[in-house]
CSV table of C-alpha atoms in Angstrom, one decimal:
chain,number,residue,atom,x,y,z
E,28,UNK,CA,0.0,0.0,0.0
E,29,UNK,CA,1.6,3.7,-1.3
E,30,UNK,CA,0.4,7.0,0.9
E,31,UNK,CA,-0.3,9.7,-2.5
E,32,UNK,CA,0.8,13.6,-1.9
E,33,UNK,CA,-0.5,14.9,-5.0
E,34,UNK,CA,3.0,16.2,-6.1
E,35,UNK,CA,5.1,15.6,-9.5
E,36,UNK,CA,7.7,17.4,-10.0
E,37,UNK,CA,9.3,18.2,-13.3
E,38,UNK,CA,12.3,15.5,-12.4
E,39,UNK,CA,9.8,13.0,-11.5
E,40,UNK,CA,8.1,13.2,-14.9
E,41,UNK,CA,11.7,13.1,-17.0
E,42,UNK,CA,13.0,10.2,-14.4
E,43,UNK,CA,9.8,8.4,-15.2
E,44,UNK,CA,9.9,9.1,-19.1
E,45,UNK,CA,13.5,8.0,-19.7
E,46,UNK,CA,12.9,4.6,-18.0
E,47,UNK,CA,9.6,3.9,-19.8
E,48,UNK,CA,9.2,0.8,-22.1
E,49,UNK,CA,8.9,1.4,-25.4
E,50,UNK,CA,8.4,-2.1,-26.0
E,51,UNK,CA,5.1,-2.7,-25.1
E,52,UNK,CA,1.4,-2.3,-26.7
E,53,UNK,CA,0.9,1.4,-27.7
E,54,UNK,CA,-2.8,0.8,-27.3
E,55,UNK,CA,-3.3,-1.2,-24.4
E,56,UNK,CA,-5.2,0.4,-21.9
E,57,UNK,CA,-3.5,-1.0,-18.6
E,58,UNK,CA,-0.5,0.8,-17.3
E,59,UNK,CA,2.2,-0.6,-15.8
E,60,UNK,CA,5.8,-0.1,-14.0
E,61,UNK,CA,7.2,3.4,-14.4
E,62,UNK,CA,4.4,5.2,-16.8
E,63,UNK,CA,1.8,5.2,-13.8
E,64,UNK,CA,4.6,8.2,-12.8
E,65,UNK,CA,4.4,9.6,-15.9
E,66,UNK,CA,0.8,9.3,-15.7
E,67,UNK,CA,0.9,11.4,-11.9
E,68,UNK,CA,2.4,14.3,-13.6
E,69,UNK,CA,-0.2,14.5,-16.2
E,70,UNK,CA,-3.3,13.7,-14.2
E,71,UNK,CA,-5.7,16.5,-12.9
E,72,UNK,CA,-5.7,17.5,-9.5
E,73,UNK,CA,-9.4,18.6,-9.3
E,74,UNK,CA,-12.6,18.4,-10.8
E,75,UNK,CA,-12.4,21.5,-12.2
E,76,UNK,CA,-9.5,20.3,-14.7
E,77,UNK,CA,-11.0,17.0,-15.8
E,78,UNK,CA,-12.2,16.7,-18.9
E,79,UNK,CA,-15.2,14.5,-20.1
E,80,UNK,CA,-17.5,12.9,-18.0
E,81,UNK,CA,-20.1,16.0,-17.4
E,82,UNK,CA,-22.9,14.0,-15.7
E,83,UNK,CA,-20.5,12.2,-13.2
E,84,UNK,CA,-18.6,15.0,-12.5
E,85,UNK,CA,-21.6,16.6,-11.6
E,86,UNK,CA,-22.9,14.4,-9.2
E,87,UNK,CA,-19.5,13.9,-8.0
E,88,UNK,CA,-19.4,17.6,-7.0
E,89,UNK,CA,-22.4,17.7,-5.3
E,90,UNK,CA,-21.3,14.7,-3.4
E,91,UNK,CA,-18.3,16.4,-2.1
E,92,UNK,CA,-20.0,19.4,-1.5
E,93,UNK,CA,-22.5,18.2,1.0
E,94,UNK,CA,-20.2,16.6,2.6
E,95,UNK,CA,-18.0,19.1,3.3
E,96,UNK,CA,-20.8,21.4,4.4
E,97,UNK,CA,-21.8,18.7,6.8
E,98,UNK,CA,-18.0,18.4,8.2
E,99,UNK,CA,-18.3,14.4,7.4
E,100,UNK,CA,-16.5,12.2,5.7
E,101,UNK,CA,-18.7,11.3,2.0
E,102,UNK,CA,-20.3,8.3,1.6
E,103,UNK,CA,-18.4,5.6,-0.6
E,104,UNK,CA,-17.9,5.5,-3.8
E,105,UNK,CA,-17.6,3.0,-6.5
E,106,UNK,CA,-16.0,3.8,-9.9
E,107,UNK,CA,-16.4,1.4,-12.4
E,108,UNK,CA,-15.5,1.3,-16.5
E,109,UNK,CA,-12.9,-0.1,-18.7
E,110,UNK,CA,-8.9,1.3,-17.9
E,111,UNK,CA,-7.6,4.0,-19.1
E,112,UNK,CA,-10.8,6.2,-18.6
E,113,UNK,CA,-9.6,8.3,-15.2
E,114,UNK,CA,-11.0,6.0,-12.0
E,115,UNK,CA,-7.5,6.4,-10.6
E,116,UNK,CA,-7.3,10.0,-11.4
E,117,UNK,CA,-11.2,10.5,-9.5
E,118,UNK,CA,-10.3,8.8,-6.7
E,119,UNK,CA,-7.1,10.9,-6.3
E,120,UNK,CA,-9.3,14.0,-6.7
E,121,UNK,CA,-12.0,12.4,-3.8
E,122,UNK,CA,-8.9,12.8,-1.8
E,123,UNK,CA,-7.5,15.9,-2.8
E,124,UNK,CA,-11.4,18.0,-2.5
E,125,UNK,CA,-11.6,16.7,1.0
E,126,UNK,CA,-8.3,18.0,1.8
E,127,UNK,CA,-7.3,14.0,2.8
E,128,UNK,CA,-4.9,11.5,2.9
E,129,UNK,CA,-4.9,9.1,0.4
E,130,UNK,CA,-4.3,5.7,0.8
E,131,UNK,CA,-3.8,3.1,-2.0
E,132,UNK,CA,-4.0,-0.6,-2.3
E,133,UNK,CA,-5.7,-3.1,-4.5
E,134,UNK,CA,-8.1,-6.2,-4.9
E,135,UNK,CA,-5.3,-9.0,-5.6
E,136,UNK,CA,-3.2,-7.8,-2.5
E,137,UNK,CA,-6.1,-8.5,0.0
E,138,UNK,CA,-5.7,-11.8,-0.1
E,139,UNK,CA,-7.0,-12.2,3.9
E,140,UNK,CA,-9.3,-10.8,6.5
E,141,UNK,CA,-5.9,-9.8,7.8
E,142,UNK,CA,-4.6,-7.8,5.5
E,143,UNK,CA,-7.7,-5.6,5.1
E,144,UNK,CA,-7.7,-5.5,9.3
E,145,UNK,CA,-3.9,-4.2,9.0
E,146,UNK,CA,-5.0,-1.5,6.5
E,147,UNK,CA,-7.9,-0.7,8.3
E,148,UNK,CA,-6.5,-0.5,11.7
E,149,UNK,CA,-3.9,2.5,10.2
E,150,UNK,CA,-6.6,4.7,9.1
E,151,UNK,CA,-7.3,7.8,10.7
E,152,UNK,CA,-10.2,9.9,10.3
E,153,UNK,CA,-11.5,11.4,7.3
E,154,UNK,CA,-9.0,9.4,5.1
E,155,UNK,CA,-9.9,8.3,2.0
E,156,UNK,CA,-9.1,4.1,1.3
E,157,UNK,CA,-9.0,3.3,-2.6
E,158,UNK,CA,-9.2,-0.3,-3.7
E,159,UNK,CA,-8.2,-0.6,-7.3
E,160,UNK,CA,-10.0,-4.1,-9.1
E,161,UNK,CA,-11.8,-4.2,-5.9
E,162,UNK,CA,-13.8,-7.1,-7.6
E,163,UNK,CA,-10.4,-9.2,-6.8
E,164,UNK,CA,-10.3,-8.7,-3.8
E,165,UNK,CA,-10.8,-12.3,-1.5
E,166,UNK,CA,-14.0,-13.5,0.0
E,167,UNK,CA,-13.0,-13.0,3.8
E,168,UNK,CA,-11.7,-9.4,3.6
E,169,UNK,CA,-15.4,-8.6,1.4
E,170,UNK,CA,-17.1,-10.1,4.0
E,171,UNK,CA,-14.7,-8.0,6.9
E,172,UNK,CA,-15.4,-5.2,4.6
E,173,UNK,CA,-19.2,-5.4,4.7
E,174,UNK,CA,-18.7,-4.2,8.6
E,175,UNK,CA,-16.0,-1.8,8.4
E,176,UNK,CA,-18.0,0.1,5.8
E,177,UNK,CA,-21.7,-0.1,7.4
E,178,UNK,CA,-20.7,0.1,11.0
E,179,UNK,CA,-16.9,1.7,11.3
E,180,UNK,CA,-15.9,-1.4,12.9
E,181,UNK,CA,-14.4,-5.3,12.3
E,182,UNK,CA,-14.0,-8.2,14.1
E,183,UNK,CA,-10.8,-10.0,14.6
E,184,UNK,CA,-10.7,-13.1,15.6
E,185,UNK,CA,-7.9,-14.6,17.6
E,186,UNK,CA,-7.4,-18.3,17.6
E,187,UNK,CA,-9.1,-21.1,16.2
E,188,UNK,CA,-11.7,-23.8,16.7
E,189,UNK,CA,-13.9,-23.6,19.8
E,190,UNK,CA,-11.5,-21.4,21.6
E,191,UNK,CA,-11.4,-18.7,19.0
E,192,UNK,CA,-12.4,-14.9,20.3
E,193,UNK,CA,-13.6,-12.3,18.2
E,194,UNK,CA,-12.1,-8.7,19.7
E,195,UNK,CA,-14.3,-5.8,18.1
E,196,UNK,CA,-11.9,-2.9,16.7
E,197,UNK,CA,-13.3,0.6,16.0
E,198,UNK,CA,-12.6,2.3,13.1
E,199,UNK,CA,-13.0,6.5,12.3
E,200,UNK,CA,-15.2,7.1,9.9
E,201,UNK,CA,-13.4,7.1,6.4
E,202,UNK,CA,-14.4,7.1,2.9
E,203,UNK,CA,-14.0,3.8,0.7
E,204,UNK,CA,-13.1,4.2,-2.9
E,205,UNK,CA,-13.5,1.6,-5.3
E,206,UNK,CA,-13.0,0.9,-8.5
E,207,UNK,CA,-13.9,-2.2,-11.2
E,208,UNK,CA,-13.2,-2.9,-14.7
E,209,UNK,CA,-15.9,-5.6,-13.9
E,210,UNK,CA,-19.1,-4.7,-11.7
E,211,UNK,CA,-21.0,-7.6,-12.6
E,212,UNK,CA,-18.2,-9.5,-10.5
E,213,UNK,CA,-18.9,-7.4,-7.4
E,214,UNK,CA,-21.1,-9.4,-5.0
E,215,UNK,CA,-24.5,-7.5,-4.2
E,216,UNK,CA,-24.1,-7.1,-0.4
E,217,UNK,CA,-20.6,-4.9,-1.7
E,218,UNK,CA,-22.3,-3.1,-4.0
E,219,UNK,CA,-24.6,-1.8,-2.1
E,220,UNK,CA,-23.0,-0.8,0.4
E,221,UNK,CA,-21.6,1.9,-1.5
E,222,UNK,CA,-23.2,5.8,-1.4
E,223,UNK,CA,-22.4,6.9,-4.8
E,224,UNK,CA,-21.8,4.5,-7.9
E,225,UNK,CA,-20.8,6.1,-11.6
E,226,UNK,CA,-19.6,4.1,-14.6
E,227,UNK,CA,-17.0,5.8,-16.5
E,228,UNK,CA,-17.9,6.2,-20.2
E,229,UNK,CA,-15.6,6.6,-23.2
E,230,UNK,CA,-14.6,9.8,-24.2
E,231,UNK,CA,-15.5,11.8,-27.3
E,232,UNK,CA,-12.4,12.8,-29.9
E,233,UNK,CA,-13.3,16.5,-28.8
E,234,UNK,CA,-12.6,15.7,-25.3
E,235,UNK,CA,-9.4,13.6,-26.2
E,236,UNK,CA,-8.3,16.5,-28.0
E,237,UNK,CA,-8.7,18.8,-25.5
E,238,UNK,CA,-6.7,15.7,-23.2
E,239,UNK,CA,-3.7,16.3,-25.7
E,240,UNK,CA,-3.6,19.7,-25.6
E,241,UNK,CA,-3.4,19.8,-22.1
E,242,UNK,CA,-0.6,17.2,-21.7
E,243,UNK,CA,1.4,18.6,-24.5
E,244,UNK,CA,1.5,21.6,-23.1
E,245,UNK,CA,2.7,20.6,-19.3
E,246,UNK,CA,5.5,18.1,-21.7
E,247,UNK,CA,6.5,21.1,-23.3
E,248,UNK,CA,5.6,19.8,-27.0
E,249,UNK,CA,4.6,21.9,-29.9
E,250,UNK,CA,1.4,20.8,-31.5
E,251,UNK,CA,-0.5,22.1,-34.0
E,252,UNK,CA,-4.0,22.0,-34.0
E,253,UNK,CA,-4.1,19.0,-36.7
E,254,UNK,CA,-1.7,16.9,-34.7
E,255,UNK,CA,-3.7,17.4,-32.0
E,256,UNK,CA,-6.5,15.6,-33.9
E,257,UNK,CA,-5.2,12.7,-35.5
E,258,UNK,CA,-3.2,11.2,-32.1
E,259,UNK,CA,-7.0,11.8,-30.3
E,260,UNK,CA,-8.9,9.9,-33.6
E,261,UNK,CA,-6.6,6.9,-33.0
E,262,UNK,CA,-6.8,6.9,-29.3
E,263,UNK,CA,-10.0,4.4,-28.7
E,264,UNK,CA,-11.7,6.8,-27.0
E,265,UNK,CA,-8.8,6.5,-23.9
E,266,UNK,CA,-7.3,9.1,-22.3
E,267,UNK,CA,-4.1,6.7,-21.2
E,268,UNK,CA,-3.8,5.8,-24.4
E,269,UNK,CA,-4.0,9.5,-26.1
E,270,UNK,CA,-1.3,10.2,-23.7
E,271,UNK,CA,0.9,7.2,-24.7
E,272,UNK,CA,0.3,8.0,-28.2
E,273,UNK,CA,1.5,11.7,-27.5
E,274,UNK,CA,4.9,11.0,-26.1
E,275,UNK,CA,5.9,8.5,-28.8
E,276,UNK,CA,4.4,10.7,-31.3
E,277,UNK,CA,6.7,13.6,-30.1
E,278,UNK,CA,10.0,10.8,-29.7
E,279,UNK,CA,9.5,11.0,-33.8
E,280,UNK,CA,9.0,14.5,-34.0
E,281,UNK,CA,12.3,15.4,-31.9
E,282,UNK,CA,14.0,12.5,-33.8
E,283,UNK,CA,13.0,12.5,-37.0
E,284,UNK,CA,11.5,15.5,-37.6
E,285,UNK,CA,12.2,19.3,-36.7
E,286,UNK,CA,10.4,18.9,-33.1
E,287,UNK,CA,6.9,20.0,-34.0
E,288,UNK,CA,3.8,17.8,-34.1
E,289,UNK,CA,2.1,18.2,-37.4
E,290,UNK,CA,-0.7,16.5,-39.1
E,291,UNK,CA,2.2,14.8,-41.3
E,292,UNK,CA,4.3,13.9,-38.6
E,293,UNK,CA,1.7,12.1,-36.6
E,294,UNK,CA,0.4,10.3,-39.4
E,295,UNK,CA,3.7,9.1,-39.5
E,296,UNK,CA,4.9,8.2,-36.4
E,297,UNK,CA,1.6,6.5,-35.9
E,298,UNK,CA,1.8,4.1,-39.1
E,299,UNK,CA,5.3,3.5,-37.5
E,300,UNK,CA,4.4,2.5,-34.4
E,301,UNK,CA,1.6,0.3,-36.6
E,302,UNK,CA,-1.7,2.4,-35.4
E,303,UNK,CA,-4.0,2.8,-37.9
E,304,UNK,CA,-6.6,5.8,-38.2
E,305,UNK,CA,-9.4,3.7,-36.8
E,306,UNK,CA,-7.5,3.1,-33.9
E,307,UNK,CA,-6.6,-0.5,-34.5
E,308,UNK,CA,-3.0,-1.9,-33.6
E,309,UNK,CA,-1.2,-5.1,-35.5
E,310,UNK,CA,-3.4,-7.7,-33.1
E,311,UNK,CA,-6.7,-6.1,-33.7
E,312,UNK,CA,-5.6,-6.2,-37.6
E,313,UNK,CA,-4.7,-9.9,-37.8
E,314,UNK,CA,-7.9,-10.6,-35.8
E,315,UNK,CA,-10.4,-9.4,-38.9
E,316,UNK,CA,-7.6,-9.7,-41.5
E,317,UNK,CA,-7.7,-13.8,-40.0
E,318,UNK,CA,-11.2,-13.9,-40.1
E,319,UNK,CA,-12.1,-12.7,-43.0
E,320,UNK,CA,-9.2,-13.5,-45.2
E,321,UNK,CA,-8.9,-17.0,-44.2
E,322,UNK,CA,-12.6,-17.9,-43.0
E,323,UNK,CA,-14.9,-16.0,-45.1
E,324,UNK,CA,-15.8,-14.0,-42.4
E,325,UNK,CA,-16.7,-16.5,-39.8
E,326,UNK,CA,-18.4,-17.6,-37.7
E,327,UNK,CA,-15.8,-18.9,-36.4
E,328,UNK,CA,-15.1,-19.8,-32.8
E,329,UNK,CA,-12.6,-17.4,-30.5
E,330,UNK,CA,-10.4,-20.3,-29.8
E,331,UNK,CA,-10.1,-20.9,-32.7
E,332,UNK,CA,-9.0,-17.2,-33.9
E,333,UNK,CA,-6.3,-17.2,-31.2
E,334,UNK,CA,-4.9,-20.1,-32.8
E,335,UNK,CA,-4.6,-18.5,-36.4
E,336,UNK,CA,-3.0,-15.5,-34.9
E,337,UNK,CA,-1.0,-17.0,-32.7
E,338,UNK,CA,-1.9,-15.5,-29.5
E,339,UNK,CA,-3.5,-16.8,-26.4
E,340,UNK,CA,-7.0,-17.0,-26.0
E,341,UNK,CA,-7.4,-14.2,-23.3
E,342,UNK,CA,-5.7,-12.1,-25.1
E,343,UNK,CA,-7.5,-12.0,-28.4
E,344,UNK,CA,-10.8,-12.5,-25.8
E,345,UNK,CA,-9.7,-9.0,-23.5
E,346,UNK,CA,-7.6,-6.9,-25.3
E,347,UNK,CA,-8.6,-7.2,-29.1
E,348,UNK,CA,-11.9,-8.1,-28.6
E,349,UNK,CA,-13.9,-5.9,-27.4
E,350,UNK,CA,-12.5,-2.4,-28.9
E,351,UNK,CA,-13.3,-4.4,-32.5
E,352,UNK,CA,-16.9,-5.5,-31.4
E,353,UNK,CA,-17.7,-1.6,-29.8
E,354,UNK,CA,-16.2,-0.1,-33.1
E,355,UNK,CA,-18.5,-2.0,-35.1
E,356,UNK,CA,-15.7,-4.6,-37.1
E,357,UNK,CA,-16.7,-7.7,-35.1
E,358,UNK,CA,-19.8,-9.2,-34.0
E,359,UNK,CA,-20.8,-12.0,-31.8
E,360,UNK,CA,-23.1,-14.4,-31.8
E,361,UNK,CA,-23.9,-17.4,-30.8
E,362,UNK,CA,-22.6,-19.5,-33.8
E,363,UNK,CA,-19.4,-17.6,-33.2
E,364,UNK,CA,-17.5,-14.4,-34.3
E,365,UNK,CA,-18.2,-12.6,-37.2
E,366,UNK,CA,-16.5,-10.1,-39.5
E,367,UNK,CA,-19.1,-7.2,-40.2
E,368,UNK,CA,-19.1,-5.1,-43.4
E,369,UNK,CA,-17.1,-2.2,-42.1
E,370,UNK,CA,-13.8,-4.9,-41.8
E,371,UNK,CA,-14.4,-6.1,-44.8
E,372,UNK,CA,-14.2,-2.8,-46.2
E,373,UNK,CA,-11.5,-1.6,-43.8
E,374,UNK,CA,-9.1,-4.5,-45.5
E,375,UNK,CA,-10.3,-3.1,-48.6
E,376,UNK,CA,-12.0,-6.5,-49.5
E,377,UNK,CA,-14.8,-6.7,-50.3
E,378,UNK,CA,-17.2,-9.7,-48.8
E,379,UNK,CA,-18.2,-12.9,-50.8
E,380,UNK,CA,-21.7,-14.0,-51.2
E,381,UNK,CA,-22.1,-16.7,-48.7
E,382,UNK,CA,-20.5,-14.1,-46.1
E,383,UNK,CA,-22.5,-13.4,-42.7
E,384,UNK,CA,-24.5,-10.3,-42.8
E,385,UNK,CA,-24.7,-10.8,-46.9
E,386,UNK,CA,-28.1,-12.3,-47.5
E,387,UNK,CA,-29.3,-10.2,-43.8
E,388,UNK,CA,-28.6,-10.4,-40.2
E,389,UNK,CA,-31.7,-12.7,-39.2
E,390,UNK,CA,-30.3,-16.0,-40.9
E,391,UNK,CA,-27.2,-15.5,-39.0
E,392,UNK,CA,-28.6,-14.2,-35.5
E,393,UNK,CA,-31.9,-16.3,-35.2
E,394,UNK,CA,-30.1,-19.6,-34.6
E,395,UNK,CA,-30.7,-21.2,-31.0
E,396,UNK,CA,-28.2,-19.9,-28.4
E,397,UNK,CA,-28.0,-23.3,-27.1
């Protein structure tokens, strides 16, 4: 568990830069190792700065507000939405409006009544507790949490077997933040135990935009107004990724170019970096190229699909997957995947005859789901 203090300094954000990886997916929406410090330096540090998400930050204000006119800690709050879209950056703010300490864990670390007890035990009042993938976290320490969030309070229990004693421990009233990729995983009793709830929603390309801007201007890049454009049209609707794409779009500019990000230059460095203007990296291209190219545009099973890629099946199932089937290239149903017309005619093919979605959609999506 890490204690945040809002702070990045300038040194920070170049330490963190210099050892980033280049190696790894520009599109993936997870971020790992040293770009979560990159990441701090460009995050917002109040509502007032974030960008997108009107409707929750609304409600979040009001939340916040009323608390703080009432001199109490706010209820808890769950975040939930795919990465990349600011849950970590919301819970930060939570923190940072109520003039609080933040503390940080996750799900997977919890892995017994004990450890959430230990975390617990250290709070003081008024802090604010975020879980990240609190959906992981273990089945004791949900149950110990159902307690502790209701009543201010857990049980421990020393010993085992007949002789065991349960020694209540108070605990001042804090605020729980979590936050899901996956709410359906959440058992009921957690869920609603939480005050506020707000699902995180993709963002428009004239919010990403705006999300470029922004970080170009605290990295100190010059963009024009084009540039600007074309990294948020290819960003999958992500701030983390828009920021990702930014920095190695301004690596070609410095090195390859005269140090300005122009329309030409991130077209460029983009097809370099194998991004395409829809937004689709080399996996999601072998996916429908795979599909369509080699089995007339399914349907074809997803095992099957990692195979002719060659990749895993979770990783053609989580990380391809869905931005295809929520930009409209893949379809599923329950004879299988299937290529739609718009990756047909994004691979510049165009679809045969006996082809789903050819003769209509009902012959293909009428068949019995068992």
């Amino acid at each position: 568990m890490s204690q945040y203090d809002g702070r990045a300094t300038e040194d920070d954000l170049e330490a963190a830069e210099s050892a980033y990886a280049e190696g790894r997916a520009l599109v993936a929406a997870e971020a790992e190792g040293d770009e979560r410090a990159v990441e701090a330096a460009l995050r917002p540090r109040s509502l007032s700065e974030v960008i997108g998400q009107e409707r929750v930050r609304e409600q979040l204000s009001l939340v916040l507000q009323a608390a703080l006119g009432r001199d109490r800690p706010p209820d808890h709050v769950l975040l939930s939405g795919p990465p990349g879209l600011g849950k970590t950056t919301l819970a930060m703010i939570i923190a940072a409006e109520m003039a609080s300490p933040l503390r940080l864990t996750s799900g997977p670390a919890i892995t017994h009544a004990g450890d959430l007890a230990a975390i617990l035990s250290g709070m003081n009042d008024g802090d604010v507790l975020f879980v990240d993938e609190i959906h992981r976290m273990s089945r004791p320490a949900e149950e110990m949490l159902y307690m502790a969030m209701e009543d201010f309070r857990v049980d421990v229990v020393i010993g085992k077997g007949p002789g065991a004693t349960a020694i209540p421990l108070e605990i001042p009233p804090f605020t729980l933040v979590g936050a899901t990729t996956r709410a359906g995983l959440l058992p009921g009793p957690l869920r609603d135990r939480f005050g506020f709830t707000a699902h995180l929603e993709f963002y428009e390309p004239a919010e990403l935009d705006l999300i470029v801007r922004r970080s170009a201007g605290l990295l100190g890049v010059d963009l024009t107004d084009e540039g600007a454009a074309e990294i948020a049209s290819r960003s999958r609707g992500t701030p983390r990724i828009a920021n990702r794409l930014l920095r190695r779009v301004r690596d070609y500019a410095q090195v390859r170019a005269d140090g300005v990000v122009t329309l030409d230059v991130a077209h460029r460095a983009l097809d370099l970096y194998e991004v395409d203007q829809s937004g689709l990296d080399r996996l999601d291209r072998a996916v429908i190229d795979v599909l369509c190219r080699r089995f007339g545009g399914g349907p074809v099973g997803v095992s099957t699909l990692a195979v002719a890629v060659g990749e895993e099946r979770e990783t053609v199932e989580e990380v391809a997957e869905p931005f295809l089937v929520r930009s409209g290239f893949l379809a599923r149903t329950p004879r299988g995947r299937v290529a739609t017309p718009a990756a047909w005619t994004h691979l510049g093919l165009t679809a045969p005859a006996g082809s789903p979605f050819a003769g209509g959609e009902a012959s293909l999506f009428d068949a019995d789901e068992d």
